[in-house]
Coordinates of C-alpha atoms and ligand atoms in Angstrom, one line a residue:
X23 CA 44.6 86.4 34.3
X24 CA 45.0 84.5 30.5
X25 CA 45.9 86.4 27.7
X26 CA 44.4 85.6 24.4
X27 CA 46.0 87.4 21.5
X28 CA 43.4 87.2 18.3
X29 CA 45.1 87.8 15.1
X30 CA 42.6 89.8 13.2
X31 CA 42.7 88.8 9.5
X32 CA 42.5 92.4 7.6
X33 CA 40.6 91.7 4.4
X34 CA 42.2 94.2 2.8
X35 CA 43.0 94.3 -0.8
X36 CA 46.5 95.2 -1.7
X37 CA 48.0 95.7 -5.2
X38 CA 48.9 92.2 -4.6
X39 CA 45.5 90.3 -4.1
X40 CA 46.8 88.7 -0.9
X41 CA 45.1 89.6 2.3
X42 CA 47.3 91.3 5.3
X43 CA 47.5 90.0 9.4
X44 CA 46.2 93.1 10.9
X45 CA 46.1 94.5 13.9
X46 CA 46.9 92.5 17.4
X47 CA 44.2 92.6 19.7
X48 CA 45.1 91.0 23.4
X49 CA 41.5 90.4 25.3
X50 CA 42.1 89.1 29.3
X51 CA 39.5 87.1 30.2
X52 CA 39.0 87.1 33.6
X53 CA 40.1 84.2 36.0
X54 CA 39.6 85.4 39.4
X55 CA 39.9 82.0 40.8
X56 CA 43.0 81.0 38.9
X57 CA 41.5 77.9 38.1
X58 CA 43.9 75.5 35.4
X59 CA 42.5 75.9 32.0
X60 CA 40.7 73.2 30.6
X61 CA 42.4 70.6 28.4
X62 CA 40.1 69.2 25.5
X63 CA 37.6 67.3 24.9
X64 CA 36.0 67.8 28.2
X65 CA 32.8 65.9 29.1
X66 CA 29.2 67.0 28.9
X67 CA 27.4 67.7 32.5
X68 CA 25.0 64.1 31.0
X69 CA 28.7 62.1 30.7
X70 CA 29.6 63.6 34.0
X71 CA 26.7 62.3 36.0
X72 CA 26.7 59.1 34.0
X73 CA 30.3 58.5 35.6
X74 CA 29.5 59.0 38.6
X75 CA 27.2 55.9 38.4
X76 CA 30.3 54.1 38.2
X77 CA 28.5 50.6 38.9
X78 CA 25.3 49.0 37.8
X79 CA 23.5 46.3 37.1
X80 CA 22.1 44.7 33.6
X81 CA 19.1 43.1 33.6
X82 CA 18.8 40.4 31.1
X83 CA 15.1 39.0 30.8
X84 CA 12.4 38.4 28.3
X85 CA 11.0 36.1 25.1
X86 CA 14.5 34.3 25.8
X87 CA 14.4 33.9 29.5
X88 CA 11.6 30.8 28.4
X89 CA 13.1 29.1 25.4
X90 CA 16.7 28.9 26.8
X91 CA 18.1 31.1 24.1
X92 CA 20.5 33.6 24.0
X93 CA 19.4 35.3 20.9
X94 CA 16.0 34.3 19.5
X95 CA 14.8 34.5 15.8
X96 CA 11.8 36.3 16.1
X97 CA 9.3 33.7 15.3
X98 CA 8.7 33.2 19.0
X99 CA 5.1 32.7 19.8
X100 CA 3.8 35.2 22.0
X101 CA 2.4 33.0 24.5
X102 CA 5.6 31.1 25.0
X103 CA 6.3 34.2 27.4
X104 CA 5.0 33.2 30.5
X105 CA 5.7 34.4 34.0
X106 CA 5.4 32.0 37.2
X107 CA 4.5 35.1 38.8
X108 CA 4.8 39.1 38.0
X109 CA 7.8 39.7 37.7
X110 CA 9.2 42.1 40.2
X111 CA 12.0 44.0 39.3
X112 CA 12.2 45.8 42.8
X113 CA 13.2 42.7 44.1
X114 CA 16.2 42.7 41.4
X115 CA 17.0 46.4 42.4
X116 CA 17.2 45.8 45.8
X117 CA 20.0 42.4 45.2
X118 CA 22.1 44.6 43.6
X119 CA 21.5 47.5 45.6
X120 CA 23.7 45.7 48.4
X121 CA 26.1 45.6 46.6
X122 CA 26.9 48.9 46.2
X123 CA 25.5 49.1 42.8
X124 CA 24.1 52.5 42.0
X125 CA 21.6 51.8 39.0
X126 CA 20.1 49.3 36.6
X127 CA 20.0 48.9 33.0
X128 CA 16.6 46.6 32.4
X129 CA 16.2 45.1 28.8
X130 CA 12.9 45.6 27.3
X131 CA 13.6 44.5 23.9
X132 CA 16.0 41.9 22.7
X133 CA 17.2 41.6 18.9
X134 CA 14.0 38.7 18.7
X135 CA 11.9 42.1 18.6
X136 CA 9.6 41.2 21.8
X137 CA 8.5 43.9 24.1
X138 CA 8.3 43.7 27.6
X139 CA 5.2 47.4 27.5
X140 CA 2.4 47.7 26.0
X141 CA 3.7 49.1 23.1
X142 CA 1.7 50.7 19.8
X143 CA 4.2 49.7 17.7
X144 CA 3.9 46.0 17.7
X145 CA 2.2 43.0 18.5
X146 CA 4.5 40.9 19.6
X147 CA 5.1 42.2 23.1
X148 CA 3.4 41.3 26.9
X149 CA 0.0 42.3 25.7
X150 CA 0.2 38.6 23.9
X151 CA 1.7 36.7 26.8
X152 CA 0.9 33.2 27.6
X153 CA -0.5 34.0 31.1
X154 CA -2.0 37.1 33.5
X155 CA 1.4 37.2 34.6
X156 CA 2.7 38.0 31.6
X157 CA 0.2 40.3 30.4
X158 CA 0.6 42.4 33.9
X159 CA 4.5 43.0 33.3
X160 CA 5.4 46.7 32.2
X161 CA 9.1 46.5 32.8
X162 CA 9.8 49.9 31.7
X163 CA 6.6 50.8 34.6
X164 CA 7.8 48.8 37.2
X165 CA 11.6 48.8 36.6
X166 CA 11.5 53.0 36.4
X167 CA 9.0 52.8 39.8
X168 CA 11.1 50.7 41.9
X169 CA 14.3 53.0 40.6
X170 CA 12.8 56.1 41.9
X171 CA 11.3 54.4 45.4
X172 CA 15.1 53.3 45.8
X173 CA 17.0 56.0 45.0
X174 CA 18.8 54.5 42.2
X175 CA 19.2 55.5 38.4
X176 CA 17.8 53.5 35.7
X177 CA 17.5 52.9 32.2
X178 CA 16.7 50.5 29.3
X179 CA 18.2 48.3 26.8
X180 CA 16.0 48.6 23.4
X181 CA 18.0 46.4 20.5
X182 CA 17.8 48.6 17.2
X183 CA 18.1 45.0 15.1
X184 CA 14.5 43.3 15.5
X185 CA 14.5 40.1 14.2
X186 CA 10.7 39.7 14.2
X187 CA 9.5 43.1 12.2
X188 CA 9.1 42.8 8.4
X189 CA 10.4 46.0 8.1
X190 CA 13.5 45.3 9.6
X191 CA 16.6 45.9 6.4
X192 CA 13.7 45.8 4.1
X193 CA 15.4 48.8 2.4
X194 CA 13.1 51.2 3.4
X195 CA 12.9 53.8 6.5
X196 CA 9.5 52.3 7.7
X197 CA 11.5 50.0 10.6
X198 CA 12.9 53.6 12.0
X199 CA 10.0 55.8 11.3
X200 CA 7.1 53.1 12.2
X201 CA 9.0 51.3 14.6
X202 CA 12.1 51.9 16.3
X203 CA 12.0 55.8 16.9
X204 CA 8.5 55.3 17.8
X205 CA 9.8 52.4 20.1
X206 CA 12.3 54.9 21.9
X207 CA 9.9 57.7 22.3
X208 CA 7.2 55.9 24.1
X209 CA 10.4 54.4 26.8
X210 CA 11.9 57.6 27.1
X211 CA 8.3 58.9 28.5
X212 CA 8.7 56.4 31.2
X213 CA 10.8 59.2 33.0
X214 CA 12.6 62.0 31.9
X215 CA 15.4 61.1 34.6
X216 CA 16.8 58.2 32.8
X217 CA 20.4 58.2 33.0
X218 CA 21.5 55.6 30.0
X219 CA 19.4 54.3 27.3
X220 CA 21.2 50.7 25.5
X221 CA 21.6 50.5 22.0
X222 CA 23.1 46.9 20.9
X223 CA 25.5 47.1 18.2
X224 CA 24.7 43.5 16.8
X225 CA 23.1 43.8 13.6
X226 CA 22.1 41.3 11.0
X227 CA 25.1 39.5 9.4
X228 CA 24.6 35.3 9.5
X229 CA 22.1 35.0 11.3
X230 CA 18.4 34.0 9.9
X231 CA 15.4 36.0 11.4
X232 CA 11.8 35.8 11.0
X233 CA 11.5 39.4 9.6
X234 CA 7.5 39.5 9.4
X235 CA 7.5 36.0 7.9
X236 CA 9.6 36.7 5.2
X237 CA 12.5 34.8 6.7
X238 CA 15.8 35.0 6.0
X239 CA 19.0 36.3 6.1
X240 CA 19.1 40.5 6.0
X241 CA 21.6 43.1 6.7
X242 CA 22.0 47.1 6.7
X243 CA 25.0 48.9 5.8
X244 CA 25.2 51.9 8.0
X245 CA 23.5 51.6 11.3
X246 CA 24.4 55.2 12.3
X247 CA 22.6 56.3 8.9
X248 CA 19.9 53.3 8.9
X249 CA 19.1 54.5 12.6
X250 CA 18.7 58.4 12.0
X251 CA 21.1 58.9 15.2
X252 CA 21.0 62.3 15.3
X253 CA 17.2 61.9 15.0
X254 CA 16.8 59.5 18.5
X255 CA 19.6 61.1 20.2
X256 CA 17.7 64.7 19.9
X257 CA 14.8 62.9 20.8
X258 CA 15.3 60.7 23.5
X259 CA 17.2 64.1 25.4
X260 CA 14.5 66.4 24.6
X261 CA 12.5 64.2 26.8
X262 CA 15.3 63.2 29.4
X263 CA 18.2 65.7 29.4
X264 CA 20.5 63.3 31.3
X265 CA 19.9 60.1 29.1
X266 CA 23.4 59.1 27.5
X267 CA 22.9 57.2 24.2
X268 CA 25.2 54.6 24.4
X269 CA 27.1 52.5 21.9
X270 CA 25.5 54.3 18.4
X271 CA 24.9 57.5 20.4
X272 CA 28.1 58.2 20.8
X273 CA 28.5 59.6 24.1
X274 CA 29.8 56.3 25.8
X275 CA 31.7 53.3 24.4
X276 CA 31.7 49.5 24.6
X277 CA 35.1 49.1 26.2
X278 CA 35.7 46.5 23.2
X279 CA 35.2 43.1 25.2
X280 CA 32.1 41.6 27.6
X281 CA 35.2 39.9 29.9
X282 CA 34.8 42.3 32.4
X283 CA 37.8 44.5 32.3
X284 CA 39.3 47.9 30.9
X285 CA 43.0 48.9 30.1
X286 CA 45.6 49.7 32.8
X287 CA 46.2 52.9 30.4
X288 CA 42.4 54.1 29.3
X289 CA 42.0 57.2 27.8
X290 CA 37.9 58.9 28.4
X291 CA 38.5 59.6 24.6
X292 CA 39.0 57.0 21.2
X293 CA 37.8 53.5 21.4
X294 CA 38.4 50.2 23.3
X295 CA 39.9 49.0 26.4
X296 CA 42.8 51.4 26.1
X297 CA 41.1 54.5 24.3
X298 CA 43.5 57.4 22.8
X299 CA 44.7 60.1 24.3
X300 CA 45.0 62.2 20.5
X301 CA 41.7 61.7 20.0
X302 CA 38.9 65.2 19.9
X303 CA 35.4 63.8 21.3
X304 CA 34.9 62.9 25.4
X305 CA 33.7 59.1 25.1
X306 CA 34.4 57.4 28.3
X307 CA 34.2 53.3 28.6
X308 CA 31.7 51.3 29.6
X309 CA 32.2 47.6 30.6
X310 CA 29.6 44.8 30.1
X311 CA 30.2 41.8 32.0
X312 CA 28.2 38.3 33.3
X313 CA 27.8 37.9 36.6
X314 CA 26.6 34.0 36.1
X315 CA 28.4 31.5 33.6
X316 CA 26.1 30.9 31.4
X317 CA 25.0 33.7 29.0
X318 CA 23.6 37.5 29.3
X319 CA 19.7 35.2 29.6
X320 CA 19.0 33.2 32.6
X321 CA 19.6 29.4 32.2
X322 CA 18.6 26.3 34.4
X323 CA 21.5 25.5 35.9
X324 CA 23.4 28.2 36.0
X325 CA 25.7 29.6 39.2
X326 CA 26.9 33.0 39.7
X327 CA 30.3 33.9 40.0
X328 CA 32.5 34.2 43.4
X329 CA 32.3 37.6 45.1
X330 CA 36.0 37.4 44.7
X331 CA 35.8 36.9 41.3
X332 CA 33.2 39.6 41.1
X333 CA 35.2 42.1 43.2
X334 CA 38.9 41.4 40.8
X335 CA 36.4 42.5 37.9
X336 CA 35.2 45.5 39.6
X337 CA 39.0 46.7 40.3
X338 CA 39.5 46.0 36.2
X339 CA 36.9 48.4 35.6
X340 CA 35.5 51.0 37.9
X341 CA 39.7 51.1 39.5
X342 CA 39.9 51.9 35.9
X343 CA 38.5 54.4 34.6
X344 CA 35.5 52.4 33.4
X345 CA 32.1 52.2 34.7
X346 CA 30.6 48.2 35.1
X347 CA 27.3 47.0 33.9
X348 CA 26.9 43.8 35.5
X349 CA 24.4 41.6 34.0
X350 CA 22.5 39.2 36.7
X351 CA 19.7 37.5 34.9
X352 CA 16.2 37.1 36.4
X353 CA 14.5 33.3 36.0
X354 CA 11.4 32.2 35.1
X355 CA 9.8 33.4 38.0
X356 CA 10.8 37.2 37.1
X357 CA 13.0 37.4 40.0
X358 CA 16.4 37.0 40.6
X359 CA 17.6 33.4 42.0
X360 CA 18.5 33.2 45.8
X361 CA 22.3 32.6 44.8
X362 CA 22.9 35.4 43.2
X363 CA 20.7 37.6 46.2
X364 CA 23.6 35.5 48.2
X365 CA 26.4 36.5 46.2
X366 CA 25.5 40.1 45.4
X367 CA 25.1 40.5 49.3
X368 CA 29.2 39.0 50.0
X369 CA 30.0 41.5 47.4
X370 CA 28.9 43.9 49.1
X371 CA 30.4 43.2 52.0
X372 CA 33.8 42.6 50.2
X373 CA 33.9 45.9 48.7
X374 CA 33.4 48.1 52.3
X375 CA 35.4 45.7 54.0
X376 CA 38.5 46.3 51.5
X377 CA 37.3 49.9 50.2
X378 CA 35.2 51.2 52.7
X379 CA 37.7 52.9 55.6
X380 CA 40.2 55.5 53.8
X381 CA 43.4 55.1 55.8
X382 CA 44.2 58.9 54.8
X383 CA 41.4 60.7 57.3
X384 CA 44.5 60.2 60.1
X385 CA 47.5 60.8 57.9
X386 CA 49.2 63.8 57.3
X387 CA 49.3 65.0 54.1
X388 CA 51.4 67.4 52.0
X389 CA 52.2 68.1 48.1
X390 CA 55.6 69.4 46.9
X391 CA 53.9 71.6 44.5
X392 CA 50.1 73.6 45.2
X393 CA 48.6 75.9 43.1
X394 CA 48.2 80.0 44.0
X395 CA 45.0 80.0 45.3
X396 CA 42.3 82.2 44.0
X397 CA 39.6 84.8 45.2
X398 CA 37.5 81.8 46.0
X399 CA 39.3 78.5 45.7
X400 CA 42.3 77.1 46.9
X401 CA 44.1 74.0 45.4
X402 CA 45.5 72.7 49.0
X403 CA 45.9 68.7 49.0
X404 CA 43.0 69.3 51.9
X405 CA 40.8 69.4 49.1
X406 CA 41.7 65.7 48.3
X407 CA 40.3 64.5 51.3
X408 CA 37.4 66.4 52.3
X409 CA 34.9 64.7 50.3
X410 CA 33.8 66.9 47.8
X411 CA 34.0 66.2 44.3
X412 CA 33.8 70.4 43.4
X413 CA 37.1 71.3 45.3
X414 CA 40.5 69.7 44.2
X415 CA 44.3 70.0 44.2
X416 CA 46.4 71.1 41.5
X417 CA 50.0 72.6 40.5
X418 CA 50.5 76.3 38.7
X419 CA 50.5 76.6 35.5
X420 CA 53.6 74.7 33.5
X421 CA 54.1 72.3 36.4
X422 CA 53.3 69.1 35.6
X423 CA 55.1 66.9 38.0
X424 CA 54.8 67.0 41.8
X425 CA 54.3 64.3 44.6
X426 CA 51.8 63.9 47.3
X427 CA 53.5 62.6 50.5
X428 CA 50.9 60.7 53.1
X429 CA 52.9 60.1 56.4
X430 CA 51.0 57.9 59.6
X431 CA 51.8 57.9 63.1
X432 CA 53.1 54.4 62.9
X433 CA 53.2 51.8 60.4
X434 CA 49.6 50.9 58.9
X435 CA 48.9 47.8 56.3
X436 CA 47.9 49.0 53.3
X437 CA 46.1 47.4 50.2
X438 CA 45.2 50.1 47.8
X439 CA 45.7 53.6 46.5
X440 CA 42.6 55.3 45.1
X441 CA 43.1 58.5 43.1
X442 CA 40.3 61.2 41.0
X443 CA 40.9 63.3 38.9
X444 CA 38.7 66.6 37.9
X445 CA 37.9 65.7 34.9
X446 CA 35.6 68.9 34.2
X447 CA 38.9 70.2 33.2
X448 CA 40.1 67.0 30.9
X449 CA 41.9 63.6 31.7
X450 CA 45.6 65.1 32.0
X451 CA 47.3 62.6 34.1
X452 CA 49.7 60.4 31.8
X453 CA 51.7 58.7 34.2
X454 CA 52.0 58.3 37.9
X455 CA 54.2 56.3 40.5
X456 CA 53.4 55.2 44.3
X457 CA 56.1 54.3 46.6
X458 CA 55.9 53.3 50.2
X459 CA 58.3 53.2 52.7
X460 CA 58.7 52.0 56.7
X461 CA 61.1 55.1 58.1
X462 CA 60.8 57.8 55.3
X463 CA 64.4 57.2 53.6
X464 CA 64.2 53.9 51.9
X465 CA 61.4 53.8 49.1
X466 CA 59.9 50.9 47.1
X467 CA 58.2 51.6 44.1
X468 CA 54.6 49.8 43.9
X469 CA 52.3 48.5 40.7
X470 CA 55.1 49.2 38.8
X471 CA 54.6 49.6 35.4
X472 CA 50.8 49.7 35.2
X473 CA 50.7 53.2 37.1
X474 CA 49.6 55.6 33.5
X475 CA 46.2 57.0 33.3
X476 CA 44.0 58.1 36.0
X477 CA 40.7 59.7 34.6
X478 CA 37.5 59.6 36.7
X479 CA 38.9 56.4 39.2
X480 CA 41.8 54.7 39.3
X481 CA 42.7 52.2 42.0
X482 CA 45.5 51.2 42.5
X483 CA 46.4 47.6 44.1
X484 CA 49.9 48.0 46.3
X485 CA 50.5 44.2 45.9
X486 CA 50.4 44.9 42.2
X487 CA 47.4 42.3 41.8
X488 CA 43.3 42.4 41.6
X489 CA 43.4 38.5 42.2
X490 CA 45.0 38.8 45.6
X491 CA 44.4 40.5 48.5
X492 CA 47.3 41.2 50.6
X493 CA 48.7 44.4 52.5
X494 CA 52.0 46.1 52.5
X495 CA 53.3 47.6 55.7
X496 CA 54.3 51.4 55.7
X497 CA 54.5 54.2 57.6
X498 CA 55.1 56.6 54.6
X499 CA 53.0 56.8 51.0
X500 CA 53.7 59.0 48.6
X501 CA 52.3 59.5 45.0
X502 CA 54.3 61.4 42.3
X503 CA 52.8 62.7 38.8
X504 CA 55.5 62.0 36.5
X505 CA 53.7 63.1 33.2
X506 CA 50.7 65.2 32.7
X507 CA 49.1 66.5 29.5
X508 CA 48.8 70.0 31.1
X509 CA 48.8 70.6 35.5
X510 CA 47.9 67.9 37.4
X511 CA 44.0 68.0 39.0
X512 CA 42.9 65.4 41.8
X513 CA 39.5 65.8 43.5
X514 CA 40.1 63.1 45.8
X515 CA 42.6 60.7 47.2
X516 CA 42.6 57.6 49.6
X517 CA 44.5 54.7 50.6
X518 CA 42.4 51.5 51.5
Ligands
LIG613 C1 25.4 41.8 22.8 C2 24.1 41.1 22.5 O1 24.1 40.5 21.2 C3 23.9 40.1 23.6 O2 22.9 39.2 23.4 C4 23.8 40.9 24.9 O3 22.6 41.6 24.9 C5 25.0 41.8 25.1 C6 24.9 42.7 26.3 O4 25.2 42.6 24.0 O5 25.8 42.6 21.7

């Protein structure tokens, strides 16, 4: 049961003026579960399932895809967009879909302003392209179609700075009203179960744009008021509910670099790789990254990176507390070249051969400290292992240390520690330690010093490194919670 005690503020006058504390009143809520109170912010049920996406792929294709640019001016003829064939975006899905990725972010509109749908707002979209091919695509059709048929989530990238409209920083609110909103509406009723729409925050500064003709250099001073965010976020939700507004939207954050990698120590709350723990509003990072090396656009001659070097990214980012965006550009052809089908494929592989078999389904496995259970939830370690992301383990009240003790039948090789923590009820978890051990007396302490924050995912690499992949021998494993903000929650557990 939790006691609230409300101080009830008697506005009574006195001879004084001032007004009196008056009367206590204690209200019990009730708790018949016993479950931890929360510790704010806490995220939304959209910010939760948009975690849980975890991994996903950017799709980087359009005006620039056929003038070898990586940001365009605007003054791109239409017909310089032309397809080799229809570009097939189920064929990109499905790369990327082996390797483990869970979603896709397509862009439809890059800062140059061209649109890849038959859009009413513009011109200068697919309607003009230089062949059938190009006049067939629908990106925002097709990408959301193939989505659905595979069973993965999907959204779009629409760049708020439009380097081709006249109405772009022209000082006015015609580029929001007649344009961009506009823009956003007609994507968002490509399917109300989008689960991230891409706002870009690059906006004008240095670089010259066609702006209707006008040409020229043109900037805007307050995107967040220029944009009417409140406006699109309302908006784009009334139409799909789940649909976090990223970057301006404020409900998920640009981790603060496209390299690929998040802080050791990252907070769900503040800003880049590192966030804040102090800070009031849930905004959990997101990490952009290049799969190829030669920009977000596709390139002649470009190569993909190694699944090993693809694989120490993913550990930087979804082992930590991230999600990953992974941009793997489609060619001229509208699909995605046969090396990087090759390479998502070896990723695949990588990731359930070294994270694919948890080690902890034939260990035994205690906690020096469990929470009283409730009416109808206990808070047994079992719940770290039994696969379900509702049920976890925690300490009582005021106890914010304990350790989890994983014991084998005989020595195993292990390579990583993966740990979750319920995060309905707040990121707590401050710092952590692992040790392992071959009898159960002597200890070694693993990852030293990078063992902080948890959050939604955190794994953990025993050898200390995401470049190498070696194991440790031990028959014993144990995980201690040396700091938490409030008890300690874990949903799950595992040892790789
Ligand atoms: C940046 C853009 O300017 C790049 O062109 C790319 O789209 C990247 C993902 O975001 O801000």
């Amino acid at each position: 049961m939790k006691k609230i005690v409300f101080y009830l503020v008697a506005m009574l006058s006195f001879s004084n003026g001032h007004a009196a504390i008056g009367p206590i009143v204690e209200e019990t809520l009730p708790n018949p579960d016993n479950e931890p109170a929360p510790v704010h912010p806490v995220p939304s049920q959209r910010q939760l399932l948009w975690q849980e996406t975890e991994f996903y792929a950017f799709f980087h294709f359009g005006m620039n895809t056929f003038t070898n640019a990586e940001w365009g001016d605007g003054s791109e003829a239409e017909n310089r967009f032309a397809p080799t064939k229809v570009p097939n975006p189920r064929q990109w899905l499905t790369a990327v879909k082996t390797a483990g990725m869970k979603g896709g972010i397509a862009v439809v509109k890059h800062h140059d302003g061209f649109c890849l749908w038959p859009t009413a707002t513009t011109t200068h979209s697919i309607m003009n392209a230089g062949n059938e091919n190009g006049r067939y695509t629908n990106i925002p059709d097709s990408f959301s179609v193939a989505a659905r048929d595979l069973g993965m989530k999907y959204g779009f990238y629409v760049s708020p700075w439009d380097l081709n409209s006249g109405y772009w920083g022209d000082g006015t609110s015609n580029y929001v009203n007649k344009v961009f909103l506009p823009q956003c509406l007609e994507l968002a009723k490509y399917g109300s179960d989008q689960f991230e729409m891409w706002f870009d925050g690059a906006t004008g500064g240095d670089h010259s744009g066609y702006y209707g003709g006008a040409r020229g250099m043109r900037t805007i001073s307050d995107a967040s008021t220029y944009y009417d965010i409140p406006n699109l976020r309302d908006t784009v939700h009334s139409i799909a509910p789940n649909c976090v507004i990223w970057g301006v939207g404020d409900e998920a954050r640009w981790i603060g670099n496209e390299a690929g990698w998040a802080g050791e120590t990252n907070w769900a709350m503040g800003s880049g790789e590192s966030g804040n723990e102090h800070q009031w509003k849930w905004c959990a990072g997101e990490c952009d990254a290049k799969a190829t090396d030669k920009g977000w656009f596709w390139h002649s001659g470009e190569s993909p990176k190694t699944a090993q070097a693809l694989f120490k990214i993913y550990l930087e980012t979804v082992g930590r507390n991230a999600t990953l965006i992974l941009n793997f550009p489609p060619d001229q052809s509208g699909e995605l070249p046969q090396a990087d089908v090759k390479v998502l494929g070896e990723l695949g592989t990588m990731l359930q051969q070294r994270l694919g078999t948890d080690l902890m389904a034939d260990a035994t496995v205690t906690a020096t400290a469990t929470r009283a259970a409730g009416a109808a939830r206990t808070y047994e370690v079992d719940n770290l292992t039994d696969n379900n992301k509702d049920t976890y383990w925690a300490t009582d009240d005021g106890v914010h240390t304990a350790t989890i003790n994983v014991e084998w039948e005989e020595v195993r090789t292990l390579h990583y520690v993966m740990l979750m923590e319920y995060i309905r009820l707040g990121q707590r978890i401050r710092e952590f330690s692992i040790e392992t051990s071959l009898d159960g007396s002597s200890w070694t302490k693993r990852a030293t010093g990078s063992t902080t924050t948890v959050g939604y995912k955190r794994i953990v690499p025993l050898n200390g490194s995401t470049s190498t992949y070696s194991g440790i021998s031990a028959r014993y494993l144990r995980v201690t919670i040396e700091d938490s903000r409030s008890c300690p929650t874990l949903h799950t557990m595992a040892v790789y």
